[in-house]
mmCIF file of C-alpha atoms and ligand atoms in Angstrom:
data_model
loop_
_atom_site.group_PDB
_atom_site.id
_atom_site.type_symbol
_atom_site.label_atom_id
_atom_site.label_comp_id
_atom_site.label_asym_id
_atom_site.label_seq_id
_atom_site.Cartn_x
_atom_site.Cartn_y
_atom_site.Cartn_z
ATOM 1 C CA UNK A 1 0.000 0.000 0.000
ATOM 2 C CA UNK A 2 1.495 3.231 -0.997
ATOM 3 C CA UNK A 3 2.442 5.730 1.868
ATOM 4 C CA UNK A 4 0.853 8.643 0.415
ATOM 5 C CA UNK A 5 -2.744 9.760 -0.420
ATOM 6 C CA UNK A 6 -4.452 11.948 -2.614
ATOM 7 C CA UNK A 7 -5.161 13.832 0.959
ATOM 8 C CA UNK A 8 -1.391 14.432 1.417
ATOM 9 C CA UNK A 9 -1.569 16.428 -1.734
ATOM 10 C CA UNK A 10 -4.515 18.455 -0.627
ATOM 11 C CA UNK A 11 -2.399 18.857 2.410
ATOM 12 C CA UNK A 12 0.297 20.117 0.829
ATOM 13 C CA UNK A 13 -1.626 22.139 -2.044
ATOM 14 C CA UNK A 14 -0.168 20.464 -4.412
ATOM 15 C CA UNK A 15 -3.824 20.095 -5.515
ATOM 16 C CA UNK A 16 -6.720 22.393 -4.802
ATOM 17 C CA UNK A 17 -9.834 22.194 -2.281
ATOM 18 C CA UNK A 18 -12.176 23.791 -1.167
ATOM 19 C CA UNK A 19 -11.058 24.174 2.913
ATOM 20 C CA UNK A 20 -13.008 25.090 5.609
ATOM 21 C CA UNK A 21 -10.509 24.772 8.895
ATOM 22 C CA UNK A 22 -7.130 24.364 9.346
ATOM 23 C CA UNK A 23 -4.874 23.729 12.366
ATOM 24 C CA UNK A 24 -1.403 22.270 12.935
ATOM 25 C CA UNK A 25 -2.958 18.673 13.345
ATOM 26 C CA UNK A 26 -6.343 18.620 11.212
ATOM 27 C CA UNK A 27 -7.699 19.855 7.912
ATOM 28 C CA UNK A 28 -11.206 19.895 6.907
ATOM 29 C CA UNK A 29 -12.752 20.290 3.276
ATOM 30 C CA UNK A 30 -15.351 19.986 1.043
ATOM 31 C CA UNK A 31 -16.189 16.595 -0.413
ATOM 32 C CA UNK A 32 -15.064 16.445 -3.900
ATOM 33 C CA UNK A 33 -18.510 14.062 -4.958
ATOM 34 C CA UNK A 34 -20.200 15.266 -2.203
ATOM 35 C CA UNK A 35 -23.824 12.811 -0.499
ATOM 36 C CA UNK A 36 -25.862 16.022 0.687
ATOM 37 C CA UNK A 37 -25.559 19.442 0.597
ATOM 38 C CA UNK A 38 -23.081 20.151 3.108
ATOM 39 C CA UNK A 39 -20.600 17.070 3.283
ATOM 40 C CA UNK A 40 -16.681 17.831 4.650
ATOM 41 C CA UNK A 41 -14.017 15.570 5.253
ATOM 42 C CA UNK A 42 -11.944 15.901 8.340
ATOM 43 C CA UNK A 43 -8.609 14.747 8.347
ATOM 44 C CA UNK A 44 -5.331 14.631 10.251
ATOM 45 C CA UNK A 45 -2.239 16.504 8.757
ATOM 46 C CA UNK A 46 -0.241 12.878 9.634
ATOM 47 C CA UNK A 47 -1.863 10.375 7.535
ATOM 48 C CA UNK A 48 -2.749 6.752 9.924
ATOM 49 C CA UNK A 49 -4.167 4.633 7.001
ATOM 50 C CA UNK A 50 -6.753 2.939 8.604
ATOM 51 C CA UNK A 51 -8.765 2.810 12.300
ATOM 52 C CA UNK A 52 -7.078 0.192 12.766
ATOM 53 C CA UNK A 53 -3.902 2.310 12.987
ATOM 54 C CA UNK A 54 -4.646 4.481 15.217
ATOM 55 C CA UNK A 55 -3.512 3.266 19.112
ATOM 56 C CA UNK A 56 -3.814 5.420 22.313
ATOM 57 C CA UNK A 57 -1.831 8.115 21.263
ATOM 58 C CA UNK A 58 -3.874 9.225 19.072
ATOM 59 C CA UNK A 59 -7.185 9.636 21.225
ATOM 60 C CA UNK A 60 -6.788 13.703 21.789
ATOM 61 C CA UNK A 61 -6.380 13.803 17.841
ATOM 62 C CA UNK A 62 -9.383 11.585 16.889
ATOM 63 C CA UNK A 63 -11.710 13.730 19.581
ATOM 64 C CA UNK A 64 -10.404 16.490 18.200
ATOM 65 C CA UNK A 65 -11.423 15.233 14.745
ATOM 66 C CA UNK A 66 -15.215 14.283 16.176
ATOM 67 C CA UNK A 67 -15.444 17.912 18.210
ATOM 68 C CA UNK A 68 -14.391 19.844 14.800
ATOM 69 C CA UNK A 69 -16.831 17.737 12.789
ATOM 70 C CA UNK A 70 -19.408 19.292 15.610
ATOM 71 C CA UNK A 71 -18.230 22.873 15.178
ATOM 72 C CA UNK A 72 -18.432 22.188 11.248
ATOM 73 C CA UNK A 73 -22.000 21.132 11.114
ATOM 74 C CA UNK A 74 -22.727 24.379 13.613
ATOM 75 C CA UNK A 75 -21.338 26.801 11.655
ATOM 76 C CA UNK A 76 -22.799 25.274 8.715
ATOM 77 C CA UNK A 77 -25.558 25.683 10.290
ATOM 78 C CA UNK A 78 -27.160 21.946 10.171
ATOM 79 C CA UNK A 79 -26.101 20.646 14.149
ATOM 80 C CA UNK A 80 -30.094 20.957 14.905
ATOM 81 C CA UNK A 81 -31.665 19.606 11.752
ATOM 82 C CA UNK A 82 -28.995 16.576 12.040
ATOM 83 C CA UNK A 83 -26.167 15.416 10.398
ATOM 84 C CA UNK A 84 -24.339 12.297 10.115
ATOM 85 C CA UNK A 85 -20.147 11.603 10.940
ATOM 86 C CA UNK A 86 -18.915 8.672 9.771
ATOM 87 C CA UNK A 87 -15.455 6.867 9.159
ATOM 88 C CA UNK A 88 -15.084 4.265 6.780
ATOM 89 C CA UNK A 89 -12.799 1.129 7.751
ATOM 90 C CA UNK A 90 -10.648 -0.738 5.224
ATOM 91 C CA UNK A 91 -12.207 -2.155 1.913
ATOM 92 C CA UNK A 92 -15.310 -3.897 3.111
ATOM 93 C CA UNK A 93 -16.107 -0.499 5.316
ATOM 94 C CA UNK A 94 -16.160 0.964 2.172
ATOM 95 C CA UNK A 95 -12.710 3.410 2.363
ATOM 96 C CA UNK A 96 -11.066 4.232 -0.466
ATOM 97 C CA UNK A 97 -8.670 6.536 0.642
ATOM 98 C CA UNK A 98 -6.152 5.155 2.899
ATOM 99 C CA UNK A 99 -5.530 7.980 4.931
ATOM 100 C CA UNK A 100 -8.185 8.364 7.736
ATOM 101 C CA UNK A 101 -10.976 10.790 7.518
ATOM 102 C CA UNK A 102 -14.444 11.326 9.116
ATOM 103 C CA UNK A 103 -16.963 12.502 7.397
ATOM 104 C CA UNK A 104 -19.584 14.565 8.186
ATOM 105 C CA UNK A 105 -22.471 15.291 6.127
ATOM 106 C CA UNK A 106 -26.402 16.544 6.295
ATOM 107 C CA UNK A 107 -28.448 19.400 4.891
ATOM 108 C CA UNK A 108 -31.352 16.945 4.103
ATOM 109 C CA UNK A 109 -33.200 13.983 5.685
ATOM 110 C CA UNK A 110 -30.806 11.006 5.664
ATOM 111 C CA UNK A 111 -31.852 7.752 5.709
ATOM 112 C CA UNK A 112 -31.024 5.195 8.470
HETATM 113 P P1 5GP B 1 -13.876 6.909 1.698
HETATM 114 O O1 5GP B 1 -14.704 6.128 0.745
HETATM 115 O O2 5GP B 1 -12.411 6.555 1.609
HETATM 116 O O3 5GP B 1 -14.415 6.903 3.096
HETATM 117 O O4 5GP B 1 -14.056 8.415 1.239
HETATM 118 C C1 5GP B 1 -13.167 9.098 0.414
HETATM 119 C C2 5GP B 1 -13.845 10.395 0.071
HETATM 120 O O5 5GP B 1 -12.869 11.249 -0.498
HETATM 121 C C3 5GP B 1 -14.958 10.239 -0.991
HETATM 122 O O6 5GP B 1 -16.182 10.712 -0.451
HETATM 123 C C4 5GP B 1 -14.465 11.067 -2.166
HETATM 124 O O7 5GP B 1 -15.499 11.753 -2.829
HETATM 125 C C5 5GP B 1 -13.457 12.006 -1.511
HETATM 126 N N1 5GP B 1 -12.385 12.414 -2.392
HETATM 127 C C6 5GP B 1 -11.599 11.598 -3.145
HETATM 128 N N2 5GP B 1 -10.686 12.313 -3.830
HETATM 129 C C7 5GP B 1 -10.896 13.609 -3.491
HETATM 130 C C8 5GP B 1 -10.256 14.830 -3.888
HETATM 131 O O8 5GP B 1 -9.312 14.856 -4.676
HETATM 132 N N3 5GP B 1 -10.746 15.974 -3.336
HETATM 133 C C9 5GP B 1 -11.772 15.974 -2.441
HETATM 134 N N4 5GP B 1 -12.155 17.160 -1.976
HETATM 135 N N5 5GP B 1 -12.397 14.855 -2.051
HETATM 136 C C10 5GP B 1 -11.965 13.677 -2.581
#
């Protein structure tokens, strides 16, 4: 499995996104094919491939992830209609990108 993503690019700006927050451990930005109308990816600046990867020193960095995903739908403006965060895990969960990432997504009804 290569080392790099297509996230370490956006990282880097070696290709362009559309951002939405920034600090020295996390970046968050607009879904490229996005599943409703508001729909961001949150990732950390130091790519762990999977869930799997991650071990106890990264707990403050994945709440932080969650708790930004939170701010994100509020200023969005979509944390009391409802929205959904969600991390895919490996192939059968569905990732694609091997770099982790939550999503977070709403802005209309979503089904179970
Ligand atoms: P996964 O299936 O791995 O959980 O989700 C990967 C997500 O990354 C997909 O929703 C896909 O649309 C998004 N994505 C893939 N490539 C790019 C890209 O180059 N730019 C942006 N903004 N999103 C991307």
């Amino acid at each position: 499995m290569s080392d790099t993503t297509i996230f370490d690019k956006i990282i880097s700006r070696e290709i362009p996104a559309d951002i939405v927050y920034e600090d020295d451990q996390i970046l968050a930005f607009k879904d490229i094919a996005p599943k409703a109308p508001v729909h961001y990816l949150i990732i950390p600046k130091q790519r762990i491939a999977t869930l799997n990867d991650a071990s106890q020193k990264d707990q403050a960095l994945l709440g932080h992830m969650m708790l930004t995903a939170s701010n994100l739908a509020a200023e969005a403006g979509i944390a009391e209609s409802g929205y959904r965060v969600q991390m895919n895990v490996n192939k059968g969960g569905g990732q694609v990108v091997f770099h982790i990432h939550l999503h977070m997504f709403g802005g209309r009804q979503l089904a179970e």
